Coordinates of N, CA, C and O and ligand atoms in Angstrom, one line a residue:
M9 N 0.8 -1.2 0.0 CA 0.0 0.0 0.0 C 0.9 1.2 0.0 O 1.9 1.3 0.6
S10 N 0.5 2.3 -0.7 CA 1.3 3.5 -0.8 C 0.9 4.5 0.3 O -0.1 4.4 1.0
E11 N 1.8 5.5 0.4 CA 1.5 6.6 1.4 C 0.2 7.3 1.1 O -0.2 7.4 -0.1
E12 N -0.3 7.9 2.1 CA -1.5 8.8 1.9 C -1.0 10.2 2.1 O -0.3 10.5 3.1
F13 N -1.3 11.1 1.1 CA -0.8 12.5 1.2 C -1.8 13.4 1.7 O -3.0 13.4 1.4
Y14 N -1.3 14.3 2.6 CA -2.2 15.3 3.2 C -1.6 16.7 2.9 O -0.4 16.9 3.0
K15 N -2.5 17.6 2.5 CA -2.1 19.0 2.3 C -1.8 19.7 3.7 O -2.7 19.6 4.6
V16 N -0.7 20.3 3.8 CA -0.3 20.8 5.2 C 0.0 22.3 5.1 O 0.1 23.0 6.2
A17 N 0.3 22.9 4.0 CA 0.8 24.3 3.9 C 0.8 24.8 2.5 O 0.6 24.0 1.5
E18 N 1.0 26.1 2.4 CA 1.3 26.7 1.1 C 2.8 27.1 1.1 O 3.3 27.7 2.1
V19 N 3.4 26.8 0.0 CA 4.8 27.2 -0.1 C 5.1 28.6 0.2 O 6.0 29.0 0.9
S20 N 4.2 29.5 -0.4 CA 4.4 30.9 -0.3 C 4.3 31.4 1.1 O 4.7 32.6 1.5
E21 N 3.7 30.7 2.0 CA 3.5 31.1 3.4 C 4.7 30.7 4.3 O 4.7 31.1 5.5
L22 N 5.5 29.8 3.8 CA 6.6 29.3 4.7 C 7.8 30.2 4.6 O 8.3 30.6 3.5
I23 N 8.3 30.5 5.8 CA 9.5 31.3 5.9 C 10.7 30.4 5.9 O 10.7 29.5 6.8
Q24 N 11.7 30.6 5.1 CA 12.9 29.8 5.0 C 13.6 29.7 6.4 O 13.9 30.7 7.0
G25 N 13.8 28.5 6.8 CA 14.6 28.3 8.1 C 13.7 28.3 9.3 O 14.2 28.1 10.4
K26 N 12.4 28.6 9.2 CA 11.6 28.6 10.4 C 10.9 27.2 10.5 O 10.5 26.5 9.6
L27 N 10.8 26.7 11.8 CA 10.2 25.4 12.1 C 8.7 25.6 12.3 O 8.3 26.4 13.0
Y28 N 8.0 24.7 11.6 CA 6.5 24.7 11.8 C 6.1 23.4 12.4 O 6.1 22.4 11.7
P29 N 5.6 23.4 13.6 CA 5.0 22.2 14.2 C 3.6 22.0 13.7 O 2.8 23.0 13.7
I30 N 3.3 20.9 13.1 CA 2.0 20.6 12.6 C 1.6 19.2 13.1 O 2.4 18.4 13.6
E31 N 0.3 18.9 13.0 CA -0.2 17.6 13.3 C -0.9 17.0 12.2 O -1.8 17.7 11.6
V32 N -0.5 15.9 11.7 CA -1.2 15.3 10.6 C -1.7 13.9 11.0 O -0.9 13.0 11.4
D33 N -3.0 13.8 10.9 CA -3.6 12.5 11.3 C -3.1 12.0 12.7 O -2.8 10.9 12.9
G34 N -3.0 13.0 13.6 CA -2.6 12.7 15.0 C -1.1 12.6 15.2 O -0.7 12.4 16.3
E35 N -0.3 12.7 14.1 CA 1.1 12.6 14.3 C 1.8 14.0 14.4 O 1.6 14.8 13.5
P36 N 2.6 14.2 15.4 CA 3.3 15.5 15.5 C 4.5 15.5 14.5 O 5.4 14.6 14.6
I37 N 4.5 16.5 13.7 CA 5.5 16.6 12.6 C 6.0 18.0 12.6 O 5.3 19.0 12.9
C38 N 7.3 18.1 12.2 CA 7.9 19.5 12.1 C 8.2 19.7 10.6 O 8.8 18.8 9.9
L39 N 7.9 20.8 10.1 CA 8.0 21.2 8.7 C 9.0 22.3 8.6 O 9.0 23.3 9.4
V40 N 9.9 22.3 7.6 CA 10.8 23.4 7.5 C 11.2 23.6 6.0 O 11.3 22.6 5.3
K41 N 11.2 24.8 5.6 CA 11.6 25.1 4.2 C 13.1 25.5 4.2 O 13.5 26.4 4.9
L42 N 13.9 24.8 3.4 CA 15.3 25.2 3.2 C 15.5 25.7 1.8 O 14.6 25.6 1.0
E43 N 16.7 26.1 1.5 CA 17.1 26.6 0.2 C 16.8 25.6 -0.9 O 16.3 25.9 -2.0
D44 N 17.1 24.3 -0.6 CA 17.0 23.3 -1.6 C 15.7 22.4 -1.5 O 15.6 21.4 -2.2
G45 N 14.7 22.8 -0.7 CA 13.5 22.1 -0.6 C 12.8 22.2 0.7 O 13.2 22.9 1.6
I46 N 11.7 21.5 0.8 CA 10.9 21.5 2.1 C 11.0 20.1 2.7 O 11.0 19.1 2.0
Y47 N 11.3 20.1 4.0 CA 11.5 18.8 4.7 C 10.5 18.6 5.8 O 10.1 19.6 6.4
A48 N 10.2 17.4 6.1 CA 9.3 17.1 7.2 C 9.8 15.9 8.0 O 10.3 14.9 7.4
F49 N 9.8 16.0 9.3 CA 10.4 15.0 10.2 C 9.5 14.9 11.4 O 8.8 15.9 11.8
T50 N 9.6 13.8 12.1 CA 8.9 13.7 13.4 C 9.3 14.7 14.4 O 10.5 15.0 14.5
D51 N 8.3 15.3 15.1 CA 8.6 16.3 16.0 C 9.0 15.8 17.4 O 9.2 16.5 18.3
N52 N 9.0 14.5 17.5 CA 9.5 13.8 18.8 C 10.9 13.3 18.6 O 11.2 12.5 17.8
C53 N 11.8 13.9 19.5 CA 13.2 13.4 19.5 C 13.2 11.9 19.8 O 12.4 11.4 20.6
T54 N 14.1 11.2 19.2 CA 14.2 9.8 19.3 C 14.8 9.4 20.6 O 14.9 8.2 21.0
H55 N 15.3 10.3 21.4 CA 15.9 10.0 22.7 C 14.7 9.7 23.7 O 14.4 8.6 23.9
I56 N 14.1 10.8 24.2 CA 12.9 10.5 25.0 C 11.8 11.6 24.7 O 11.2 12.1 25.6
S57 N 11.7 11.8 23.4 CA 10.5 12.5 22.8 C 10.5 14.0 23.1 O 9.4 14.6 23.3
G58 N 11.7 14.6 23.2 CA 11.7 16.1 23.3 C 11.0 16.7 22.1 O 11.1 16.2 21.0
P59 N 10.4 17.9 22.3 CA 9.8 18.6 21.2 C 10.7 19.4 20.3 O 11.2 20.5 20.6
L60 N 11.1 18.8 19.2 CA 12.1 19.3 18.4 C 11.8 20.7 17.8 O 12.7 21.5 17.6
N61 N 10.5 21.0 17.6 CA 10.2 22.3 17.1 C 10.6 23.4 18.0 O 10.7 24.6 17.6
Q62 N 10.9 23.1 19.3 CA 11.3 24.1 20.2 C 12.9 24.2 20.3 O 13.4 24.9 21.2
G63 N 13.5 23.4 19.5 CA 15.0 23.3 19.5 C 15.6 24.4 18.7 O 14.9 25.2 18.0
E64 N 16.9 24.5 18.7 CA 17.6 25.4 17.9 C 17.9 24.9 16.5 O 18.3 23.7 16.4
F65 N 17.6 25.6 15.5 CA 17.8 25.2 14.2 C 18.9 26.0 13.5 O 19.0 27.2 13.6
D66 N 19.8 25.2 12.9 CA 21.0 25.9 12.3 C 21.4 25.2 11.0 O 21.8 24.1 11.0
G67 N 21.1 25.9 9.9 CA 21.5 25.4 8.6 C 20.5 24.3 8.2 O 19.4 24.5 7.7
C68 N 20.9 23.0 8.5 CA 20.0 21.9 8.2 C 20.0 21.0 9.5 O 19.5 19.8 9.4
A69 N 20.5 21.5 10.6 CA 20.5 20.6 11.8 C 19.6 21.2 12.9 O 19.6 22.4 13.2
I70 N 18.9 20.3 13.5 CA 18.1 20.6 14.7 C 18.7 20.1 15.9 O 19.2 19.0 15.9
T71 N 18.7 20.9 17.0 CA 19.2 20.5 18.3 C 18.0 20.4 19.2 O 17.3 21.3 19.4
C72 N 17.9 19.2 19.8 CA 16.8 19.0 20.7 C 17.0 19.9 22.0 O 18.1 20.0 22.5
P73 N 15.9 20.5 22.4 CA 16.0 21.4 23.5 C 16.2 20.7 24.9 O 16.6 21.3 25.8
W74 N 16.0 19.4 24.9 CA 16.1 18.7 26.2 C 17.5 18.2 26.6 O 18.0 18.6 27.6
H75 N 18.1 17.5 25.7 CA 19.4 17.0 26.1 C 20.4 17.2 24.9 O 21.5 16.5 24.8
L76 N 20.1 18.1 24.0 CA 21.0 18.6 23.0 C 21.4 17.6 21.9 O 22.5 17.8 21.3
A77 N 20.7 16.5 21.7 CA 20.9 15.6 20.5 C 20.8 16.5 19.3 O 19.9 17.4 19.2
R78 N 21.5 16.1 18.2 CA 21.4 16.9 17.0 C 21.1 15.9 15.8 O 21.6 14.8 15.8
F79 N 20.3 16.4 14.9 CA 19.9 15.6 13.8 C 19.9 16.4 12.5 O 19.6 17.6 12.5
D80 N 20.2 15.8 11.4 CA 20.1 16.4 10.1 C 18.7 16.3 9.6 O 18.2 15.1 9.5
V81 N 18.0 17.4 9.4 CA 16.5 17.3 9.2 C 16.2 16.8 7.7 O 15.1 16.3 7.5
R82 N 17.2 16.8 6.9 CA 17.0 16.3 5.5 C 17.0 14.8 5.4 O 16.2 14.2 4.7
S83 N 17.9 14.2 6.2 CA 18.0 12.7 6.2 C 17.5 12.1 7.5 O 17.2 10.9 7.5
G84 N 17.4 12.9 8.5 CA 17.0 12.4 9.8 C 18.1 11.8 10.6 O 18.0 11.4 11.8
K85 N 19.3 11.8 10.0 CA 20.5 11.2 10.7 C 20.9 11.8 12.0 O 20.9 13.1 12.1
V86 N 21.2 11.0 13.0 CA 21.8 11.5 14.2 C 23.1 12.1 14.0 O 24.0 11.5 13.4
L87 N 23.3 13.4 14.4 CA 24.7 14.0 14.3 C 25.4 14.0 15.6 O 26.6 14.1 15.7
R88 N 24.6 14.0 16.7 CA 25.2 13.9 18.0 C 24.2 13.3 19.0 O 23.0 13.5 18.9
G89 N 24.7 12.5 19.9 CA 23.9 11.8 20.9 C 23.4 12.9 22.0 O 23.7 14.0 21.8
P90 N 22.6 12.5 22.9 CA 22.4 11.1 23.4 C 21.5 10.2 22.5 O 21.4 9.0 22.7
A91 N 20.8 10.8 21.6 CA 19.9 10.0 20.7 C 20.8 9.1 19.9 O 21.9 9.4 19.5
R92 N 20.2 7.9 19.7 CA 21.0 6.9 18.8 C 20.2 6.6 17.6 O 20.8 6.1 16.6
Q93 N 18.9 6.8 17.6 CA 18.1 6.4 16.5 C 17.8 7.6 15.6 O 17.5 8.7 16.1
D94 N 17.9 7.4 14.3 CA 17.6 8.5 13.4 C 16.2 9.0 13.5 O 15.3 8.2 13.8
L95 N 15.9 10.2 13.1 CA 14.5 10.7 13.0 C 13.8 10.1 11.8 O 14.4 9.9 10.8
Y96 N 12.5 9.9 12.0 CA 11.7 9.5 10.8 C 11.5 10.7 10.0 O 11.1 11.8 10.5
T97 N 11.7 10.6 8.7 CA 11.4 11.7 7.8 C 10.3 11.3 6.9 O 10.1 10.2 6.5
Y98 N 9.5 12.3 6.5 CA 8.3 12.1 5.7 C 8.5 12.6 4.2 O 9.3 13.5 4.0
T99 N 7.9 11.9 3.3 CA 7.9 12.3 1.9 C 7.2 13.7 1.8 O 6.0 13.8 2.3
V100 N 7.8 14.6 1.1 CA 7.1 15.9 0.9 C 7.0 16.1 -0.6 O 7.9 15.9 -1.4
K101 N 5.7 16.5 -1.0 CA 5.5 16.8 -2.4 C 5.0 18.2 -2.6 O 4.2 18.6 -1.7
V102 N 5.4 18.9 -3.6 CA 4.9 20.2 -3.9 C 4.1 20.2 -5.2 O 4.7 19.7 -6.2
D103 N 2.9 20.7 -5.2 CA 2.1 20.8 -6.4 C 1.6 22.2 -6.5 O 0.7 22.6 -5.7
G104 N 2.2 23.0 -7.4 CA 1.9 24.4 -7.4 C 2.4 25.1 -6.2 O 3.5 25.0 -5.8
D105 N 1.4 25.7 -5.4 CA 1.8 26.3 -4.1 C 1.5 25.4 -2.9 O 1.7 25.8 -1.8
S106 N 1.0 24.3 -3.2 CA 0.5 23.4 -2.1 C 1.6 22.4 -1.7 O 2.3 21.8 -2.5
V107 N 1.7 22.2 -0.4 CA 2.7 21.3 0.2 C 1.9 20.1 0.7 O 1.0 20.3 1.5
F108 N 2.3 18.9 0.4 CA 1.7 17.7 0.8 C 2.7 16.8 1.6 O 3.9 16.8 1.1
I109 N 2.3 16.1 2.6 CA 3.1 15.2 3.3 C 2.5 13.8 3.2 O 1.3 13.6 3.4
G110 N 3.4 12.9 2.9 CA 3.0 11.5 2.8 C 3.1 10.7 4.1 O 4.2 10.7 4.7
L111 N 2.0 10.2 4.6 CA 2.1 9.3 5.8 C 2.2 7.9 5.4 O 1.5 7.5 4.4
P112 N 3.0 7.1 6.1 CA 3.1 5.7 5.7 C 1.8 5.0 5.9 O 1.0 5.4 6.8
P113 N 1.5 3.9 5.2 CA 0.3 3.2 5.4 C 0.2 2.5 6.8 O 1.3 2.2 7.3
L114 N -0.9 2.4 7.3 CA -1.0 1.7 8.7 C -0.7 0.3 8.5 O -0.9 -0.3 7.5
D115 N -0.1 -0.3 9.6 CA 0.2 -1.7 9.5 C -1.1 -2.5 9.4 O -2.1 -2.1 10.0
E116 N -1.1 -3.6 8.8 CA -2.3 -4.4 8.6 C -2.5 -5.4 9.8 O -1.6 -5.7 10.5
Ligands
FES89 S1 14.8 14.1 24.4 FE1 16.0 14.9 22.8 S2 18.1 14.7 23.5 FE2 16.9 13.9 25.1

């Protein structure tokens, strides 16, 4: 089964480098527009679920506000512990001015 896409924003309304916490189908997600595209990742740190949208954002890296783990928001990769698990990143599609995020299909 393929992902289900939800419209979450307008490209023209997003400020580059600003973090947007959104909720899609009950999932906390953080959205950010960078120079090379729009990225979406889980808003829960993989350490113990710190709110990443409240962290410091620098270039393409987010720092968790709780224990300072760092992640690359484009790939979700851990750049610094204490987190060990990469962030889940979502598929982002742009159609005209509309931004869509793909949620994985539910387990059967
Ligand atoms: S909850 Fe994010 S580093 Fe601990």
